[in-house]
XYZ file of C-alpha atoms in Angstrom:
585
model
C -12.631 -1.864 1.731
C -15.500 -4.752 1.202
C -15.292 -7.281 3.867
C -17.547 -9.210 1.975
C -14.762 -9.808 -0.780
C -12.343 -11.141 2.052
C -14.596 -13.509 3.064
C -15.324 -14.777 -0.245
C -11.723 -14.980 -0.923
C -11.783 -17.279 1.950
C -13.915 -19.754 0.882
C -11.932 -20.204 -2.476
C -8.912 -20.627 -0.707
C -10.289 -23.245 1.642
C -10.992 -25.531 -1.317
C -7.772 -23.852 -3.366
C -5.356 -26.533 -4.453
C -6.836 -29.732 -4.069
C -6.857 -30.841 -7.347
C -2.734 -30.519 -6.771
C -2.742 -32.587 -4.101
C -0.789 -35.862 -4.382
C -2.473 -38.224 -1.904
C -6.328 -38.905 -2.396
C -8.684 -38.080 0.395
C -11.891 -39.070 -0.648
C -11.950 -42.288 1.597
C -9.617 -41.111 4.347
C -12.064 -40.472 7.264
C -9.026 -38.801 9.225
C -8.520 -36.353 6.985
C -12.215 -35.567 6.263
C -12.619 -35.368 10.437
C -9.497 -32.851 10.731
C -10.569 -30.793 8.040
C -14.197 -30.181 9.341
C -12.585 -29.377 12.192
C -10.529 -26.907 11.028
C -13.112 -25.448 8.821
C -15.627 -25.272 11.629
C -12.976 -23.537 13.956
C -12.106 -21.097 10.914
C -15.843 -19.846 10.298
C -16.436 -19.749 14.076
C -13.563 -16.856 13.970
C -12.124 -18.193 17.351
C -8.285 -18.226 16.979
C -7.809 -20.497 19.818
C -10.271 -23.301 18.121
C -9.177 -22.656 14.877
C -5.132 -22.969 15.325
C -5.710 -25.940 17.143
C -7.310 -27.732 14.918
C -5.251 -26.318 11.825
C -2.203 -27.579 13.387
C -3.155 -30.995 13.729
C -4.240 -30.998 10.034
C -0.755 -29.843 9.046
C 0.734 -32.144 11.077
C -1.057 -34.964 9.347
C -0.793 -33.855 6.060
C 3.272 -33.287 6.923
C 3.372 -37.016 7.837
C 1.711 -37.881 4.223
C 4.629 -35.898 2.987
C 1.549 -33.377 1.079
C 3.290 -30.231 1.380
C 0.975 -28.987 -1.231
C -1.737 -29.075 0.685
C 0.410 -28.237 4.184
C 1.165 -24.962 2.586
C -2.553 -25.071 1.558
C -3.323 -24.740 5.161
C -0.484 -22.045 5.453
C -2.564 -19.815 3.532
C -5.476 -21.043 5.266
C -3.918 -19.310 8.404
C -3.380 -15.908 6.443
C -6.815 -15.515 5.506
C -7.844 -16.326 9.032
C -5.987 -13.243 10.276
C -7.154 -10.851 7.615
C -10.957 -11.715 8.149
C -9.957 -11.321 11.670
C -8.389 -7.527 10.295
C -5.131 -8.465 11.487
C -2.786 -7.517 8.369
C 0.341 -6.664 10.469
C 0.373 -10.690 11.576
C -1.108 -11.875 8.024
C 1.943 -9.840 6.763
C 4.045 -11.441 8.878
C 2.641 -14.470 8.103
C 2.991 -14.438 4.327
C 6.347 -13.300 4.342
C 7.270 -16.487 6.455
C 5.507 -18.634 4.394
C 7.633 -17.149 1.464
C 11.365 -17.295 3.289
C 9.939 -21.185 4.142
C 9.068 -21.868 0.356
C 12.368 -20.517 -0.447
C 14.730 -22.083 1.783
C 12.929 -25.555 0.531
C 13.281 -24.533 -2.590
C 9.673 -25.575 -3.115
C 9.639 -23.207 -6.567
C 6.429 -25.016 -7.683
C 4.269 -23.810 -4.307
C 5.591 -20.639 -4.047
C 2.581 -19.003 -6.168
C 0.890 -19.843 -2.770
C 2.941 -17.236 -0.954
C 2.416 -14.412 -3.821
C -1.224 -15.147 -3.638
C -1.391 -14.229 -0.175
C 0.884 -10.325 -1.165
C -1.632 -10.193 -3.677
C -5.108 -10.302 -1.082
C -2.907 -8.504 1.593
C -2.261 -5.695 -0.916
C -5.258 -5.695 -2.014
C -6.866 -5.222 1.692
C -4.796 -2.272 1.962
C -5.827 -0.940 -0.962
C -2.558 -0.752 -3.112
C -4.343 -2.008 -6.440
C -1.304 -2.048 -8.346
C 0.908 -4.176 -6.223
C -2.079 -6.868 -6.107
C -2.642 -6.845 -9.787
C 1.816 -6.960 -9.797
C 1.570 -10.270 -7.244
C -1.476 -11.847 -9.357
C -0.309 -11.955 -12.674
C 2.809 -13.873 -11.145
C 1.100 -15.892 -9.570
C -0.314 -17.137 -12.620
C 2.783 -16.562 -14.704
C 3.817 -19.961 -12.168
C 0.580 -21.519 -12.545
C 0.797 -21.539 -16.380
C 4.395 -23.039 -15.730
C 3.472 -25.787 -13.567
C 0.318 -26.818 -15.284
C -1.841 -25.704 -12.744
C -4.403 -24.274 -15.221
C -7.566 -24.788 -13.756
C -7.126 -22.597 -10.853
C -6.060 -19.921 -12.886
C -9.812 -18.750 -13.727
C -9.739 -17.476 -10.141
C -6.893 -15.395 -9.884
C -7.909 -13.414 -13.362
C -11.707 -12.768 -10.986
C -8.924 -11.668 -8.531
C -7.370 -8.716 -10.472
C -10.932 -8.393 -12.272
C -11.991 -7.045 -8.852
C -9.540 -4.600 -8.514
C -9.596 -3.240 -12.314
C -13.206 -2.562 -12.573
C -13.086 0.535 -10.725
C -10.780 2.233 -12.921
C -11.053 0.571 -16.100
C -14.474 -1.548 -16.790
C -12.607 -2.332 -20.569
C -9.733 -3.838 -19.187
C -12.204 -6.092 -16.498
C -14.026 -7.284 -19.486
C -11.043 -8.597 -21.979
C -9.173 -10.252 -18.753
C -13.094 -12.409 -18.227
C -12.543 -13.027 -21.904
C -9.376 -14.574 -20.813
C -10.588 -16.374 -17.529
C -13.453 -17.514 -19.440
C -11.431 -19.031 -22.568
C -9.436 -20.955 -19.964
C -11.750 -21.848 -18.019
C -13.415 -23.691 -21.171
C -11.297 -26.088 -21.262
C -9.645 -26.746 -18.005
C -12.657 -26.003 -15.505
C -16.011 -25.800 -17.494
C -18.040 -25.375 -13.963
C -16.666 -21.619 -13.641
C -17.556 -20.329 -17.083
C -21.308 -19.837 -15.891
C -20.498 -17.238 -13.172
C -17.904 -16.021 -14.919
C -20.439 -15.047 -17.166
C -22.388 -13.521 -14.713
C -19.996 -11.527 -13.547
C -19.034 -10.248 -17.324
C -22.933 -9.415 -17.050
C -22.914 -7.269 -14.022
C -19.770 -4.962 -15.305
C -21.894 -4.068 -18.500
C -24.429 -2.789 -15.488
C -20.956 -0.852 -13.649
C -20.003 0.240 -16.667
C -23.946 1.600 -17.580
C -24.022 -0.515 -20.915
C -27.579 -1.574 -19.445
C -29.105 -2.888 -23.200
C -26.011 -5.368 -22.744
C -26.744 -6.031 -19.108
C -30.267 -7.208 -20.034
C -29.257 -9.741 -22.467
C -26.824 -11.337 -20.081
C -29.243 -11.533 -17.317
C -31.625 -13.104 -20.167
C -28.794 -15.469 -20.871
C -28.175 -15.662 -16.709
C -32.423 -17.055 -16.058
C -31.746 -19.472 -19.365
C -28.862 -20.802 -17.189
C -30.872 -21.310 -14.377
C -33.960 -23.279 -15.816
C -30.771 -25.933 -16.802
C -29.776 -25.822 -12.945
C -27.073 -23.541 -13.071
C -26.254 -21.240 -10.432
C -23.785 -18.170 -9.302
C -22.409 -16.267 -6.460
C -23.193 -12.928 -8.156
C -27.101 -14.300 -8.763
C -28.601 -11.833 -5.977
C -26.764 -8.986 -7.456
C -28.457 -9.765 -11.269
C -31.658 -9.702 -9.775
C -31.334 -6.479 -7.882
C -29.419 -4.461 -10.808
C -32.364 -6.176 -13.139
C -35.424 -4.453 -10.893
C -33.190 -1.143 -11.173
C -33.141 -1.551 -15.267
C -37.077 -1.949 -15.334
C -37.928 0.877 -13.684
C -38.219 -0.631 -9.663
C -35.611 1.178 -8.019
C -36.828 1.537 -4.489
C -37.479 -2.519 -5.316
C -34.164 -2.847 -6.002
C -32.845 -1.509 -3.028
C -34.829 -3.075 -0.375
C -33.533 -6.288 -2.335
C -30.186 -5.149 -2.344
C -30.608 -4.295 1.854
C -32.028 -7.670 2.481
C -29.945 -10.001 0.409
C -26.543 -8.501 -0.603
C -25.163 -7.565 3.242
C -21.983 -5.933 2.724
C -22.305 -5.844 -1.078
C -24.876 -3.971 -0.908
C -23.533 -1.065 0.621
C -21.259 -0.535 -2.895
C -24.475 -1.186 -4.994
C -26.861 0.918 -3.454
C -25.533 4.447 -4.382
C -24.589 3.075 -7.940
C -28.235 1.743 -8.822
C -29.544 5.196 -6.892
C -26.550 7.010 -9.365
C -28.039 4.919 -12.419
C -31.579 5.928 -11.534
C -30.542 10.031 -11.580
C -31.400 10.491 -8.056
C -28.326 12.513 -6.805
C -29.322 13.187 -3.617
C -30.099 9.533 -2.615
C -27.112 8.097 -4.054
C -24.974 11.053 -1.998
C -26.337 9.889 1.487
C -26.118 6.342 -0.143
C -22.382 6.732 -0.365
C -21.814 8.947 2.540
C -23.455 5.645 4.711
C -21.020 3.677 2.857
C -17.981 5.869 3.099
C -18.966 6.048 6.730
C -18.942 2.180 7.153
C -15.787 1.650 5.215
C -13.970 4.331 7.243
C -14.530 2.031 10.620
C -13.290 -1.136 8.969
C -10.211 1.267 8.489
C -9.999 2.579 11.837
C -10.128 -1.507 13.096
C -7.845 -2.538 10.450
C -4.978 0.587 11.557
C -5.197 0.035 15.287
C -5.109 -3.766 15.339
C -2.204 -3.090 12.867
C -0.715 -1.157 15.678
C -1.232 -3.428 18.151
C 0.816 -6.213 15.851
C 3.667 -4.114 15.676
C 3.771 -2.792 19.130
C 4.299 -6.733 20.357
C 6.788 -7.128 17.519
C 8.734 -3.997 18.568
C 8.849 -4.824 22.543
C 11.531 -7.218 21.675
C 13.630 -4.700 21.044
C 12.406 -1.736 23.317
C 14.547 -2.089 26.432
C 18.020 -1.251 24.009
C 16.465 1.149 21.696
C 13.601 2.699 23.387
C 14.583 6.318 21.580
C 13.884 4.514 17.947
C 10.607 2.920 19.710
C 9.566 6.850 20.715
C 10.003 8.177 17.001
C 8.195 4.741 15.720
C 4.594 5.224 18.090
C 4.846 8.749 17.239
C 4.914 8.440 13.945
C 1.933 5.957 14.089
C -0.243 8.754 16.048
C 0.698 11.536 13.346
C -0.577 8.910 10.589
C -3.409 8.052 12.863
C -4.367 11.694 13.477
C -3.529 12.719 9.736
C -6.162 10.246 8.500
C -9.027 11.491 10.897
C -7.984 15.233 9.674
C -8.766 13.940 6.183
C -11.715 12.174 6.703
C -13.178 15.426 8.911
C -12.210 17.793 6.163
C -13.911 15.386 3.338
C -17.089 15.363 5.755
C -17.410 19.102 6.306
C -16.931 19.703 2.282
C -19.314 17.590 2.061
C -22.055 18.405 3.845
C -22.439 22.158 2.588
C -24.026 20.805 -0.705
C -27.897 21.789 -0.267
C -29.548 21.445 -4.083
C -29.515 18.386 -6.548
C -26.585 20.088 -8.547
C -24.330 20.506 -5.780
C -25.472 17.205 -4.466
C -24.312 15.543 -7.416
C -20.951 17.983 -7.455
C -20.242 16.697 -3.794
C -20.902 13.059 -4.689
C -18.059 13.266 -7.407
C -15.926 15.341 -5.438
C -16.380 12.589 -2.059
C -14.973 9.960 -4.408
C -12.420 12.088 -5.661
C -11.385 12.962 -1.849
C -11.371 9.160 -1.212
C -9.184 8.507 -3.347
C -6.664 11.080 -2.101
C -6.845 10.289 0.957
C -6.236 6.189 0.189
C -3.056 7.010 -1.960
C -1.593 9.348 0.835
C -2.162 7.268 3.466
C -0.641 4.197 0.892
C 1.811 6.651 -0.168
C 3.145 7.098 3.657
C 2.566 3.568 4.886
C 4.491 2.006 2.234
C 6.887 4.218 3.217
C 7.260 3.369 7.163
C 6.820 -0.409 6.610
C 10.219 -1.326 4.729
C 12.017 0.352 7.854
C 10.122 -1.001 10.443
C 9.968 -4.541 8.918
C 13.825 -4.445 8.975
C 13.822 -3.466 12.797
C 11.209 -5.789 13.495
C 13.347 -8.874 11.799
C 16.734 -7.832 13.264
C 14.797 -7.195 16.436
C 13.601 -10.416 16.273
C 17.184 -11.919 15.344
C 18.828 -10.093 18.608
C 16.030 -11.703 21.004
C 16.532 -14.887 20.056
C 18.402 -17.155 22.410
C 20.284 -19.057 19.984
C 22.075 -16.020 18.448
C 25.457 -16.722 17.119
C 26.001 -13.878 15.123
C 29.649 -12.966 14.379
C 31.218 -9.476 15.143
C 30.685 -8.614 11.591
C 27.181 -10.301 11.157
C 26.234 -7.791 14.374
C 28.037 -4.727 12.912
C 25.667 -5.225 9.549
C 22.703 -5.836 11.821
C 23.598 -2.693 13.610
C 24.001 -0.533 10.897
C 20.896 -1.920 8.831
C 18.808 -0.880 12.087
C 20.312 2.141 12.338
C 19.691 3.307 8.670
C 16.158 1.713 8.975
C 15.600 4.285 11.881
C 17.189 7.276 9.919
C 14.403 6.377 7.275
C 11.637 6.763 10.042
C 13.039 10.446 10.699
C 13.505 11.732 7.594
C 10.517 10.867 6.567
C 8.838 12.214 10.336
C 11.208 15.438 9.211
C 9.189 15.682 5.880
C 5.842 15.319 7.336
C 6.325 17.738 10.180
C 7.822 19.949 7.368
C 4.290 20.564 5.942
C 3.382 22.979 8.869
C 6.595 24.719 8.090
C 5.478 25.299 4.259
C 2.536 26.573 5.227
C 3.293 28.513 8.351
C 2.273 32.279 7.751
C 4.647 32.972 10.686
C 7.459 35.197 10.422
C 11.068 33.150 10.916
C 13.443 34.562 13.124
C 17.295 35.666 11.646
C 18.800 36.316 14.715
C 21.385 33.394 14.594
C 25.067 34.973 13.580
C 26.335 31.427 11.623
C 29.895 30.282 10.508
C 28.927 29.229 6.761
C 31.490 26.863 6.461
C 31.576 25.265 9.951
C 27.618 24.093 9.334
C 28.795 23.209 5.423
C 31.392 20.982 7.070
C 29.444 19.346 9.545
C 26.723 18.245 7.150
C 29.582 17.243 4.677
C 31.376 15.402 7.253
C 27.417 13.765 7.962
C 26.452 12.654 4.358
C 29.804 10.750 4.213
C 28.208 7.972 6.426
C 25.032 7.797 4.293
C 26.387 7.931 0.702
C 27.891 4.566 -0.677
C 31.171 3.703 -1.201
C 31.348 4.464 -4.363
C 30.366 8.105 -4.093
C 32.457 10.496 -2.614
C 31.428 13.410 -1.081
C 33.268 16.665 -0.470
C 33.259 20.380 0.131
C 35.013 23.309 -1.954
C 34.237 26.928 -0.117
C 36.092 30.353 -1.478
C 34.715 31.687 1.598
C 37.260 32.584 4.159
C 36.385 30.563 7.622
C 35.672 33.198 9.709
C 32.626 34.316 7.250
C 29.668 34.622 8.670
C 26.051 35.659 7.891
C 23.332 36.400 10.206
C 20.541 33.987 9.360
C 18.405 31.239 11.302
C 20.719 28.724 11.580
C 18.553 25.795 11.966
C 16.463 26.574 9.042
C 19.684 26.528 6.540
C 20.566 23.293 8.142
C 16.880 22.271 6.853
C 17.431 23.233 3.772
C 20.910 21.814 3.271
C 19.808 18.462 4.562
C 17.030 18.338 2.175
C 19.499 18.744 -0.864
C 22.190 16.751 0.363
C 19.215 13.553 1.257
C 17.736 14.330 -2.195
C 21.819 13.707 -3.982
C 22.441 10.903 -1.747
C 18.886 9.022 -2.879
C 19.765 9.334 -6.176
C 23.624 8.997 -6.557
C 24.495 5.837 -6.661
C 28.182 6.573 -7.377
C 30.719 9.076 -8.799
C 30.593 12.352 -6.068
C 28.685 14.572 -4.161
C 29.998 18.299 -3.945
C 28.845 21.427 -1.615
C 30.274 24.845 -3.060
C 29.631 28.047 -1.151
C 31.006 31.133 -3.210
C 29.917 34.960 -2.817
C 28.775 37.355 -5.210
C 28.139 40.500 -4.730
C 25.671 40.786 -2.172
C 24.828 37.175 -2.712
C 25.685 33.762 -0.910
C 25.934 31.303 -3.446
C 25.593 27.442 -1.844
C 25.476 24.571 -4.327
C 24.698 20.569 -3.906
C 25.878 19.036 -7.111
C 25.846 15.399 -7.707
C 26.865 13.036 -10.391
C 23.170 10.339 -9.808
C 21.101 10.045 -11.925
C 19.362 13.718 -12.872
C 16.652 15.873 -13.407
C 14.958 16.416 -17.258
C 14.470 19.659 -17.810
C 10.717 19.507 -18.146
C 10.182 18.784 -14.349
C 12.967 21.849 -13.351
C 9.912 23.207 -11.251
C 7.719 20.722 -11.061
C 9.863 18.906 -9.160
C 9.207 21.484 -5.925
C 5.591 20.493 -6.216
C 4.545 18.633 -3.249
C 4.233 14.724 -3.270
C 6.267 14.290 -6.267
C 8.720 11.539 -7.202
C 10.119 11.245 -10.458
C 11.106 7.840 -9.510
C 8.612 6.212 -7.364
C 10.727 2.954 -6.141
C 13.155 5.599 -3.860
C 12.340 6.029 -0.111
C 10.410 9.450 1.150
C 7.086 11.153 0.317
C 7.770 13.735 -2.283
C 7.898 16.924 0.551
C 11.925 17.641 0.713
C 12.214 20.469 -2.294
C 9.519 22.097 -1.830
C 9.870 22.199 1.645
C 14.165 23.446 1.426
C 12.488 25.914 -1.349
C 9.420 27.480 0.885
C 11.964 27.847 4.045
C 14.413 29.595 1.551
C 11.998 31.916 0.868
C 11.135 32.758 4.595
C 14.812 33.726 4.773
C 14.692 35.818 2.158
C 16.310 33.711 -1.105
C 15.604 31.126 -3.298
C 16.682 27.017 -4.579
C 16.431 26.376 -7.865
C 17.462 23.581 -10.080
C 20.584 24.627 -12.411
C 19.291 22.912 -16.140
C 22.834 23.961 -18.117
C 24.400 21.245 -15.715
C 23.979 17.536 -17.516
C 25.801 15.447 -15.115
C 23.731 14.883 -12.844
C 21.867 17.240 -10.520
C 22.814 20.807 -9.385
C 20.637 22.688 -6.853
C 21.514 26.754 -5.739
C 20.736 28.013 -2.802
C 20.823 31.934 -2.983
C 20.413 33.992 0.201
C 21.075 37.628 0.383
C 23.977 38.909 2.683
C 23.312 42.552 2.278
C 24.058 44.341 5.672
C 24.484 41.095 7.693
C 28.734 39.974 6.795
């Protein structure tokens, strides 16, 4: 994460809109005296200055009826918090602006509150839902006519696509660029630029030095750019003055610089520098992290103490949850250090500098992967939390039964997916498990029946059909088949939207047969076993982590039988359990 980018972002947004606005400023000395104000409080980073002096400016601009540039200011407030590393409140924050824009029906203004998903996504590091939020916002821009401000939102998704894919950065400054031309000449110049220091990313240096040619021309006719510093250290790397480059880099780029160090050391062919180049950023990026979880923490701890004193057993799973992330990501980031640091010659050095980005990335989309996960829930306890503190609460019966039960399956989502995690040590646990519980087959198959009624929807029914007599019983560990069960039966729920849900038990032989067949949506029979793979999700928009078959399949193993999908059946999904009963009936 580049701080440097965030504040950046700030700036534009300070200025973003004003060519909307419908009242002129330009000879309004209250308005130029509020919004110094305001600006002054907002670089001095003091909240107390800043809000103060942002709320009088919306309150003027409110009685000028400009609620273009009110909600201007809204954003304003957003981008406060996140340079503050606040993104629980600038969460909050932007998904209030949003309801507001709704309710108002204020369709033209609401690009302002996608904007904001777009940087907050962004922060966190899920590129893909930025990019998603960005190109809507300027779908809306392109439908209101607010084209000149659209050359800024393509250098917005440019930012996030050159890492992966320097082509696709390139044809969307193409696009910024032709745009640009015509509505808002004064950006083409460092659009430019920038075009010229991906051909440098990308290591198309003969093209780098005829931008940068094309960059100094610009500059004798008085043109200028943000990304000006960064041409002239990536042009000392190109003719030959690396160590040049760097100190130039180190004295003018700040937090830039700490991305374009190891890249003009990695340019250069000197491995070993640009490994301790990225370890020192790596290292820097990991504490912006470590600030950015905790004071998340610490925004959803004073959300959730609304609601603590009448569900302070949800509250328990919800901070330990938190820690287990918490302690998950140092585990990663210790386990990418030590692999790191046994690389001794240049060729390992240069193995461990690929395989450091690799981990980084692994690490980012698990810890995306399991905070996207936890948010949805805890969002939806927060809100109704929120809803049940407030004095003015006039809820009917039915309104609180619904508020109830959304809380309710919002904190079933926590466990499960606490259930899942806590799994892993299970599928990996060398440890012998214990069969020493003597278990009534179709008493637990009727209790977790009985269970998945409540969760499935109304249009799915689900039901049992046993041929085993009710006082069968097999000696087995009792909580582990529950595991595995549950697994299954969460698995057919997720994924059966309606039709039915059946649980067969049968013997054979020597054999208990148990079966979770559903009528949702099903398995192709390509992914039959990849499917028990960890982490994977054939459909990435349903709740969980990708750990429940492979963990039901690993514990059936450890009792001594196996889960496998059954490919003949095209309904749906069918999943057998098969456990061996030799000696234990």
């Amino acid at each position: 994460m580049n701080i440097a980018k965030i504040l950046l972002t700030t700036t534009l947004l300070l200025t973003f809109g004003t060519s909307h606005a419908k009242v002129d400023y330009k000879n309004d000395a209250k308005y130029q005296e509020l919004r110094d104000s305001m600006t002054h409080g907002f670089n001095s980073g003091d909240s107390a200055r800043f809000y103060n002096h942002v709320k009088n400016l919306q309150n003027y601009l409110l009685g000028k009826n400009d609620y273009h540039s009110y909600y201007t200011q809204r954003c304003n407030e957003i981008i406060f918090e996140m340079n503050r590393q606040r993104i629980f409140e600038a969460y909050v924050k932007a998904q209030e602006l949003s309801k507001e824009l709704r309710e108002k029906k204020l369709d033209k203004e609401m690009y302002m509150a996608v904007n904001m998903m777009g940087h907050i996504n962004k922060y966190c590091g899920n590129k893909e839902a930025a990019k998603k939020c960005w190109y809507e916002v300027i779908d809306m821009m392109k439908k209101n006519g607010y084209y000149e401000s659209i050359p800024p939102i393509y250098m917005n998704i440019i930012n996030v696509a050159i890492d992966d894919d320097a082509q696709e950065a390139l044809d969307l400054m193409d696009k910024a660029k032709e745009i640009a031309q015509k509505y808002s000449p004064e950006r083409v110049f460092d659009i430019e630029t920038r075009k010229t220091l991906t051909y440098y990313n990308s290591g198309d240096i003969q093209k780098f030095l005829e931008g940068y040619k094309a960059y100094k021309e610009g500059e004798k006719k008085g043109l200028s750019s943000v990304h000006g510093r960064s041409m002239e250290a990536y042009y000392l790397a190109c003719t030959g003055k690396v160590d040049e480059a760097i100190e130039y880099a180190k004295k003018y780029l700040g937090d830039e610089g700490q991305e374009a160090i190891p890249l003009i050391y990695e340019r250069a062919g000197r491995w070993e520098d640009a490994y301790k180049a990225f370890k020192e950023e790596s290292l820097a990026s990991d504490s912006i992290d470590n600030v950015v979880i905790m004071n998340s923490m610490h925004g959803i701890q004073d959300q959730i103490q609304l609601y603590e004193t009448e569900h302070k057993q949800a509250m328990d799973r919800t901070y330990g949850l938190l820690t287990l992330i918490f302690l998950l990501v140092l585990l990663i980031i210790a386990m990418a250090y030590i692999v790191q640091t046994r690389k001794k010659h240049m060729l390992e050095l240069k193995k461990a500098y690929d395989k450091a980005l690799e981990s980084e990335k692994m690490k980012t989309a698990f810890i995306q992967n399991v905070t996207h996960e936890v948010r949805t829930p805890l969002n939806i306890i927060t809100g109704f939390a929120q809803v049940i503190a407030s004095p003015d609460m006039a809820e009917s019966p039915e309104e609180r039964k619904h508020i109830s039960t959304m809380m309710q399956k919002s904190t079933r989502q926590v466990t499960v997916l606490m259930d899942e995690i806590i799994g892993l040590s299970l599928i990996d646990s060398t440890e012998k498990i214990q069969k020493d519980d003597v278990t009534n087959i179709n008493r637990v198959m009727r209790d977790l029946t009985n269970e998945y009624k409540n969760y499935a929807t109304n249009e799915t029914e689900v039901k049992l059909e046993t041929e085993l007599a009710d006082d069968y019983v097999l000696k087995t560990n009792e909580i582990m088949l529950r595991r595995i069960m549950n697994c299954l039966l969460e698995n057919a729920t997720k994924y059966t939207s309606q039709g039915s849900i059946t649980v067969r038990a049968q013997q054979e032989g020597t054999l208990l047969k148990l079966t979770v067949e559903d009528t949702g949506s099903g398995i192709p029979e390509q992914e039959a076993e990849h499917i028990f793979d960890r982490f994977v999700k054939l459909d990435n928009f349903k709740e969980g982590i990708g750990l429940g078959l492979s963990l039901s399949r690993k514990l059936a193993e450890q009792l001594g039988g196996k889960v496998e999908l059954d490919t003949t059946y095209k309904d749906g999904a069918r999943f057998i359990v098969t456990l061996t009963t030799a000696n234990e009936n």
